Amino acid sequence: KQEVTQIPAALSVPEGENLVLNCSFTDSAIYNLQWFRQDPGKGLTSLLLIQSSQREQTSGRLNASLDKSSGRSTLYIAASQPGDSATYLCAVPYYNQGGKLIFGQGTELSVKP
Amino acid sequence: DAGVTQSPTHLIKTRGQQVTLRCSPKSGHDTVSWYQQALGQGPQFIFQYYEEEERQRGNFPDRFSGHQFPNYSSELNVNALLLGDSALYLCASSFSGAEAFFGQGTRLTVV
């Protein structure tokens, strides 16, 4: 059974700091891993999708890495800004690509001016 | 491209009533999935529709049912509402297993 865990549950940093969010999964036989951002009471915005054959994926100040063998992914945010404050969720497909996504509980990030 | 759109954005229902939520997928997408998200939790998979058929189902009771139309839009129906059904309901669309895109959600409150 696939389980996804995100640590820490909440994180508060000063503006400008580089930070890392962690995501771990129990079954390394994944097709891909997706990172999302969620603002309070809103839907999910896709940030990055890493295929199982990839080690990294970058978009602007965001860099996501994937280590299937250890069951871990990290989301690196460079030069954090108050606008980055949100909940960040990672998810992996269960059983088959394109199937249901198994989500972690998210990391609530607060970037203080 | 309007992306994934959901309606309504907010809804208040009384316990025991029935509710229908709607979702229009992103242009070009053929697969629609529904998720329930309780406060402070990650989304939980309800079911997925592809080619108007339910392809996968999560651990939700039969009170939760759905439908996909020929234009790929979808509905989520919940009967005999319970207080515990209060949550944010999210719709996601994708094309043949590629990246999932989510709508803004429908906030359902059952009183």
mmCIF file of C-alpha atoms in Angstrom:
data_model
loop_
_atom_site.group_PDB
_atom_site.id
_atom_site.type_symbol
_atom_site.label_atom_id
_atom_site.label_comp_id
_atom_site.label_asym_id
_atom_site.label_seq_id
_atom_site.Cartn_x
_atom_site.Cartn_y
_atom_site.Cartn_z
ATOM 1 C CA LYS A 1 0.000 0.000 0.000
ATOM 2 C CA GLN A 2 1.418 3.349 -1.033
ATOM 3 C CA GLU A 3 1.697 5.973 1.691
ATOM 4 C CA VAL A 4 2.976 9.513 1.236
ATOM 5 C CA THR A 5 4.362 11.580 4.088
ATOM 6 C CA GLN A 6 5.417 15.203 4.195
ATOM 7 C CA ILE A 7 7.630 16.672 6.872
ATOM 8 C CA PRO A 8 7.464 19.227 8.375
ATOM 9 C CA ALA A 9 3.728 19.914 8.607
ATOM 10 C CA ALA A 10 4.424 23.626 8.931
ATOM 11 C CA LEU A 11 7.416 25.852 8.260
ATOM 12 C CA SER A 12 8.014 29.549 8.870
ATOM 13 C CA VAL A 13 11.006 31.307 7.317
ATOM 14 C CA PRO A 14 12.144 34.911 6.764
ATOM 15 C CA GLU A 15 11.941 36.344 3.288
ATOM 16 C CA GLY A 16 14.939 35.599 1.077
ATOM 17 C CA GLU A 17 15.796 32.274 2.665
ATOM 18 C CA ASN A 18 16.316 29.151 0.569
ATOM 19 C CA LEU A 19 14.262 26.226 1.807
ATOM 20 C CA VAL A 20 13.595 22.539 1.229
ATOM 21 C CA LEU A 21 10.300 20.696 1.578
ATOM 22 C CA ASN A 22 10.363 16.930 1.950
ATOM 23 C CA CYS A 23 8.129 14.185 0.603
ATOM 24 C CA SER A 24 8.576 10.458 1.199
ATOM 25 C CA PHE A 25 6.699 7.483 -0.238
ATOM 26 C CA THR A 26 6.698 3.840 0.804
ATOM 27 C CA ASP A 27 6.483 2.081 -2.578
ATOM 28 C CA SER A 28 9.349 3.034 -4.898
ATOM 29 C CA ALA A 29 7.569 1.645 -7.995
ATOM 30 C CA ILE A 30 6.107 4.987 -8.989
ATOM 31 C CA TYR A 31 5.435 6.336 -12.474
ATOM 32 C CA ASN A 32 5.928 9.967 -11.546
ATOM 33 C CA LEU A 33 5.606 12.431 -8.679
ATOM 34 C CA GLN A 34 3.808 15.741 -8.770
ATOM 35 C CA TRP A 35 4.189 18.812 -6.550
ATOM 36 C CA PHE A 36 1.239 21.153 -6.022
ATOM 37 C CA ARG A 37 0.626 24.487 -4.349
ATOM 38 C CA GLN A 38 -2.634 25.247 -2.548
ATOM 39 C CA ASP A 39 -3.697 28.665 -1.294
ATOM 40 C CA PRO A 40 -6.198 28.697 1.608
ATOM 41 C CA GLY A 41 -9.623 27.460 0.518
ATOM 42 C CA LYS A 42 -8.536 27.218 -3.105
ATOM 43 C CA GLY A 43 -7.788 24.464 -5.586
ATOM 44 C CA LEU A 44 -4.430 22.907 -6.381
ATOM 45 C CA THR A 45 -1.934 24.462 -8.773
ATOM 46 C CA SER A 46 0.487 22.045 -10.407
ATOM 47 C CA LEU A 47 4.082 23.165 -9.890
ATOM 48 C CA LEU A 48 6.258 20.355 -11.198
ATOM 49 C CA LEU A 49 5.870 16.786 -12.422
ATOM 50 C CA ILE A 50 8.878 14.493 -12.328
ATOM 51 C CA GLN A 51 8.784 11.297 -14.357
ATOM 52 C CA SER A 52 10.239 8.173 -12.759
ATOM 53 C CA SER A 53 13.163 8.273 -15.202
ATOM 54 C CA GLN A 54 14.099 11.823 -14.176
ATOM 55 C CA ARG A 55 16.173 12.953 -11.214
ATOM 56 C CA GLU A 56 15.316 16.664 -11.282
ATOM 57 C CA GLN A 57 12.838 19.134 -12.696
ATOM 58 C CA THR A 58 13.146 22.907 -12.547
ATOM 59 C CA SER A 59 10.732 25.790 -12.980
ATOM 60 C CA GLY A 60 11.939 29.281 -12.131
ATOM 61 C CA ARG A 61 12.926 29.400 -8.450
ATOM 62 C CA LEU A 62 11.608 25.868 -7.890
ATOM 63 C CA ASN A 63 13.633 22.689 -8.199
ATOM 64 C CA ALA A 64 12.243 19.253 -7.463
ATOM 65 C CA SER A 65 14.364 16.152 -7.112
ATOM 66 C CA LEU A 66 13.385 12.491 -7.065
ATOM 67 C CA ASP A 67 15.241 9.533 -5.551
ATOM 68 C CA LYS A 68 13.107 6.460 -6.143
ATOM 69 C CA SER A 69 15.471 4.060 -4.410
ATOM 70 C CA SER A 70 15.172 5.919 -1.119
ATOM 71 C CA GLY A 71 11.514 6.837 -1.634
ATOM 72 C CA ARG A 72 12.110 10.568 -1.385
ATOM 73 C CA SER A 73 11.468 13.785 -3.229
ATOM 74 C CA THR A 74 12.436 17.312 -2.257
ATOM 75 C CA LEU A 75 11.120 20.654 -3.411
ATOM 76 C CA TYR A 76 13.725 23.398 -3.212
ATOM 77 C CA ILE A 77 12.526 27.000 -3.217
ATOM 78 C CA ALA A 78 15.208 29.605 -3.802
ATOM 79 C CA ALA A 79 15.065 33.158 -2.447
ATOM 80 C CA SER A 80 11.661 32.727 -0.833
ATOM 81 C CA GLN A 81 9.090 35.534 -1.040
ATOM 82 C CA PRO A 82 5.948 36.283 0.998
ATOM 83 C CA GLY A 83 3.930 35.320 -2.087
ATOM 84 C CA ASP A 84 5.276 31.776 -1.733
ATOM 85 C CA SER A 85 3.219 31.365 1.447
ATOM 86 C CA ALA A 86 0.842 28.458 0.824
ATOM 87 C CA THR A 87 0.462 24.740 1.466
ATOM 88 C CA TYR A 88 2.640 22.510 -0.689
ATOM 89 C CA LEU A 89 1.460 18.983 -1.472
ATOM 90 C CA CYS A 90 3.190 16.098 -3.184
ATOM 91 C CA ALA A 91 1.348 13.211 -4.829
ATOM 92 C CA VAL A 92 2.101 9.940 -6.600
ATOM 93 C CA PRO A 93 -0.190 7.861 -8.828
ATOM 94 C CA TYR A 94 -1.410 4.641 -7.243
ATOM 95 C CA TYR A 95 -1.001 1.425 -9.211
ATOM 96 C CA ASN A 96 -1.105 2.882 -12.695
ATOM 97 C CA GLN A 97 -0.062 6.064 -14.417
ATOM 98 C CA GLY A 98 -2.982 8.402 -14.750
ATOM 99 C CA GLY A 99 -4.806 6.693 -11.951
ATOM 100 C CA LYS A 100 -5.752 8.045 -8.583
ATOM 101 C CA LEU A 101 -3.229 10.239 -6.837
ATOM 102 C CA ILE A 102 -2.066 9.513 -3.302
ATOM 103 C CA PHE A 103 -1.341 12.769 -1.504
ATOM 104 C CA GLY A 104 0.746 13.697 1.468
ATOM 105 C CA GLN A 105 -0.870 15.905 4.087
ATOM 106 C CA GLY A 106 1.083 18.912 2.924
ATOM 107 C CA THR A 107 3.561 21.399 4.341
ATOM 108 C CA GLU A 108 2.138 24.785 5.270
ATOM 109 C CA LEU A 109 4.760 27.385 4.406
ATOM 110 C CA SER A 110 4.788 30.920 5.787
ATOM 111 C CA VAL A 111 7.354 33.390 4.459
ATOM 112 C CA LYS A 112 7.663 36.446 6.708
ATOM 113 C CA PRO A 113 8.562 39.855 5.208
ATOM 114 C CA ASP B 1 -7.911 27.999 -22.195
ATOM 115 C CA ALA B 2 -10.093 28.320 -19.094
ATOM 116 C CA GLY B 3 -8.491 25.341 -17.375
ATOM 117 C CA VAL B 4 -10.574 23.120 -15.109
ATOM 118 C CA THR B 5 -13.744 24.850 -13.955
ATOM 119 C CA GLN B 6 -16.026 23.772 -11.128
ATOM 120 C CA SER B 7 -19.454 24.980 -10.081
ATOM 121 C CA PRO B 8 -20.724 26.135 -7.735
ATOM 122 C CA THR B 9 -17.836 27.562 -5.689
ATOM 123 C CA HIS B 10 -19.715 27.381 -2.404
ATOM 124 C CA LEU B 11 -22.772 25.433 -1.310
ATOM 125 C CA ILE B 12 -24.699 25.010 1.935
ATOM 126 C CA LYS B 13 -26.986 22.002 2.313
ATOM 127 C CA THR B 14 -29.025 20.466 5.094
ATOM 128 C CA ARG B 15 -28.291 17.006 6.445
ATOM 129 C CA GLY B 16 -30.180 14.365 4.453
ATOM 130 C CA GLN B 17 -30.364 16.414 1.268
ATOM 131 C CA GLN B 18 -28.764 15.575 -2.054
ATOM 132 C CA VAL B 19 -26.166 17.669 -3.907
ATOM 133 C CA THR B 20 -24.718 17.776 -7.421
ATOM 134 C CA LEU B 21 -21.322 19.294 -8.178
ATOM 135 C CA ARG B 22 -20.120 19.989 -11.703
ATOM 136 C CA CYS B 23 -16.757 19.995 -13.450
ATOM 137 C CA SER B 24 -15.579 20.982 -16.918
ATOM 138 C CA PRO B 25 -12.153 19.577 -17.769
ATOM 139 C CA LYS B 26 -9.288 21.427 -19.356
ATOM 140 C CA SER B 27 -9.561 21.549 -23.139
ATOM 141 C CA GLY B 28 -8.203 18.351 -24.709
ATOM 142 C CA HIS B 29 -8.454 16.307 -21.504
ATOM 143 C CA ASP B 30 -10.484 13.091 -21.462
ATOM 144 C CA THR B 31 -10.163 11.895 -17.868
ATOM 145 C CA VAL B 32 -11.845 13.429 -14.832
ATOM 146 C CA SER B 33 -11.163 12.550 -11.198
ATOM 147 C CA TRP B 34 -12.904 13.738 -8.048
ATOM 148 C CA TYR B 35 -11.307 14.264 -4.642
ATOM 149 C CA GLN B 36 -12.571 15.200 -1.188
ATOM 150 C CA GLN B 37 -10.360 17.349 1.002
ATOM 151 C CA ALA B 38 -11.106 17.827 4.684
ATOM 152 C CA LEU B 39 -9.590 20.794 6.478
ATOM 153 C CA GLY B 40 -5.878 20.307 7.110
ATOM 154 C CA GLN B 41 -5.721 17.043 5.174
ATOM 155 C CA GLY B 42 -4.519 15.990 1.766
ATOM 156 C CA PRO B 43 -7.137 15.263 -0.903
ATOM 157 C CA GLN B 44 -8.723 11.790 -0.859
ATOM 158 C CA PHE B 45 -9.623 10.089 -4.147
ATOM 159 C CA ILE B 46 -13.341 9.477 -4.713
ATOM 160 C CA PHE B 47 -13.482 8.128 -8.280
ATOM 161 C CA GLN B 48 -12.254 8.617 -11.837
ATOM 162 C CA TYR B 49 -14.151 8.708 -15.120
ATOM 163 C CA TYR B 50 -12.837 7.930 -18.582
ATOM 164 C CA GLU B 51 -14.908 7.482 -21.731
ATOM 165 C CA GLU B 52 -18.078 7.945 -19.652
ATOM 166 C CA GLU B 53 -17.245 4.943 -17.457
ATOM 167 C CA GLU B 54 -16.109 4.842 -13.837
ATOM 168 C CA ARG B 55 -12.566 3.507 -14.117
ATOM 169 C CA GLN B 56 -11.390 3.620 -10.514
ATOM 170 C CA ARG B 57 -13.100 4.158 -7.191
ATOM 171 C CA GLY B 58 -11.764 5.088 -3.784
ATOM 172 C CA ASN B 59 -13.030 4.074 -0.389
ATOM 173 C CA PHE B 60 -16.270 6.078 -0.426
ATOM 174 C CA PRO B 61 -19.821 4.790 0.147
ATOM 175 C CA ASP B 62 -22.374 4.339 -2.606
ATOM 176 C CA ARG B 63 -23.958 7.643 -1.584
ATOM 177 C CA PHE B 64 -21.230 9.132 -3.747
ATOM 178 C CA SER B 65 -21.926 8.654 -7.441
ATOM 179 C CA GLY B 66 -20.849 10.329 -10.624
ATOM 180 C CA HIS B 67 -21.275 10.697 -14.301
ATOM 181 C CA GLN B 68 -19.217 11.758 -17.285
ATOM 182 C CA PHE B 69 -20.857 13.225 -20.367
ATOM 183 C CA PRO B 70 -19.801 12.858 -24.029
ATOM 184 C CA ASN B 71 -18.129 16.288 -23.867
ATOM 185 C CA TYR B 72 -15.982 14.924 -20.970
ATOM 186 C CA SER B 73 -17.594 17.157 -18.349
ATOM 187 C CA SER B 74 -18.539 15.409 -15.135
ATOM 188 C CA GLU B 75 -20.895 15.527 -12.171
ATOM 189 C CA LEU B 76 -20.458 14.333 -8.612
ATOM 190 C CA ASN B 77 -23.644 13.462 -6.745
ATOM 191 C CA VAL B 78 -23.885 12.898 -3.024
ATOM 192 C CA ASN B 79 -27.120 11.547 -1.508
ATOM 193 C CA ALA B 80 -28.316 11.586 2.088
ATOM 194 C CA LEU B 81 -25.762 14.189 3.133
ATOM 195 C CA LEU B 82 -24.033 13.809 6.484
ATOM 196 C CA LEU B 83 -22.309 16.490 8.516
ATOM 197 C CA GLY B 84 -19.050 14.665 7.797
ATOM 198 C CA ASP B 85 -19.458 15.291 4.063
ATOM 199 C CA SER B 86 -18.561 18.934 4.653
ATOM 200 C CA ALA B 87 -15.324 19.451 2.747
ATOM 201 C CA LEU B 88 -13.668 20.988 -0.287
ATOM 202 C CA TYR B 89 -14.462 18.886 -3.362
ATOM 203 C CA LEU B 90 -11.830 19.017 -6.070
ATOM 204 C CA CYS B 91 -12.037 17.973 -9.689
ATOM 205 C CA ALA B 92 -8.931 17.108 -11.689
ATOM 206 C CA SER B 93 -8.539 16.442 -15.386
ATOM 207 C CA SER B 94 -5.782 14.858 -17.427
ATOM 208 C CA PHE B 95 -5.117 13.355 -20.833
ATOM 209 C CA SER B 96 -4.087 9.701 -20.971
ATOM 210 C CA GLY B 97 -2.195 9.654 -17.723
ATOM 211 C CA ALA B 98 -0.289 12.861 -18.112
ATOM 212 C CA GLU B 99 -0.069 15.704 -15.593
ATOM 213 C CA ALA B 100 -3.229 16.298 -13.531
ATOM 214 C CA PHE B 101 -4.736 19.781 -13.407
ATOM 215 C CA PHE B 102 -7.151 20.774 -10.678
ATOM 216 C CA GLY B 103 -10.071 23.169 -10.503
ATOM 217 C CA GLN B 104 -10.627 25.754 -7.793
ATOM 218 C CA GLY B 105 -12.895 23.428 -5.843
ATOM 219 C CA THR B 106 -16.416 23.510 -4.426
ATOM 220 C CA ARG B 107 -16.741 24.187 -0.705
ATOM 221 C CA LEU B 108 -19.668 22.110 0.604
ATOM 222 C CA THR B 109 -21.034 22.834 4.049
ATOM 223 C CA VAL B 110 -23.634 20.480 5.509
ATOM 224 C CA VAL B 111 -25.647 21.881 8.427
#
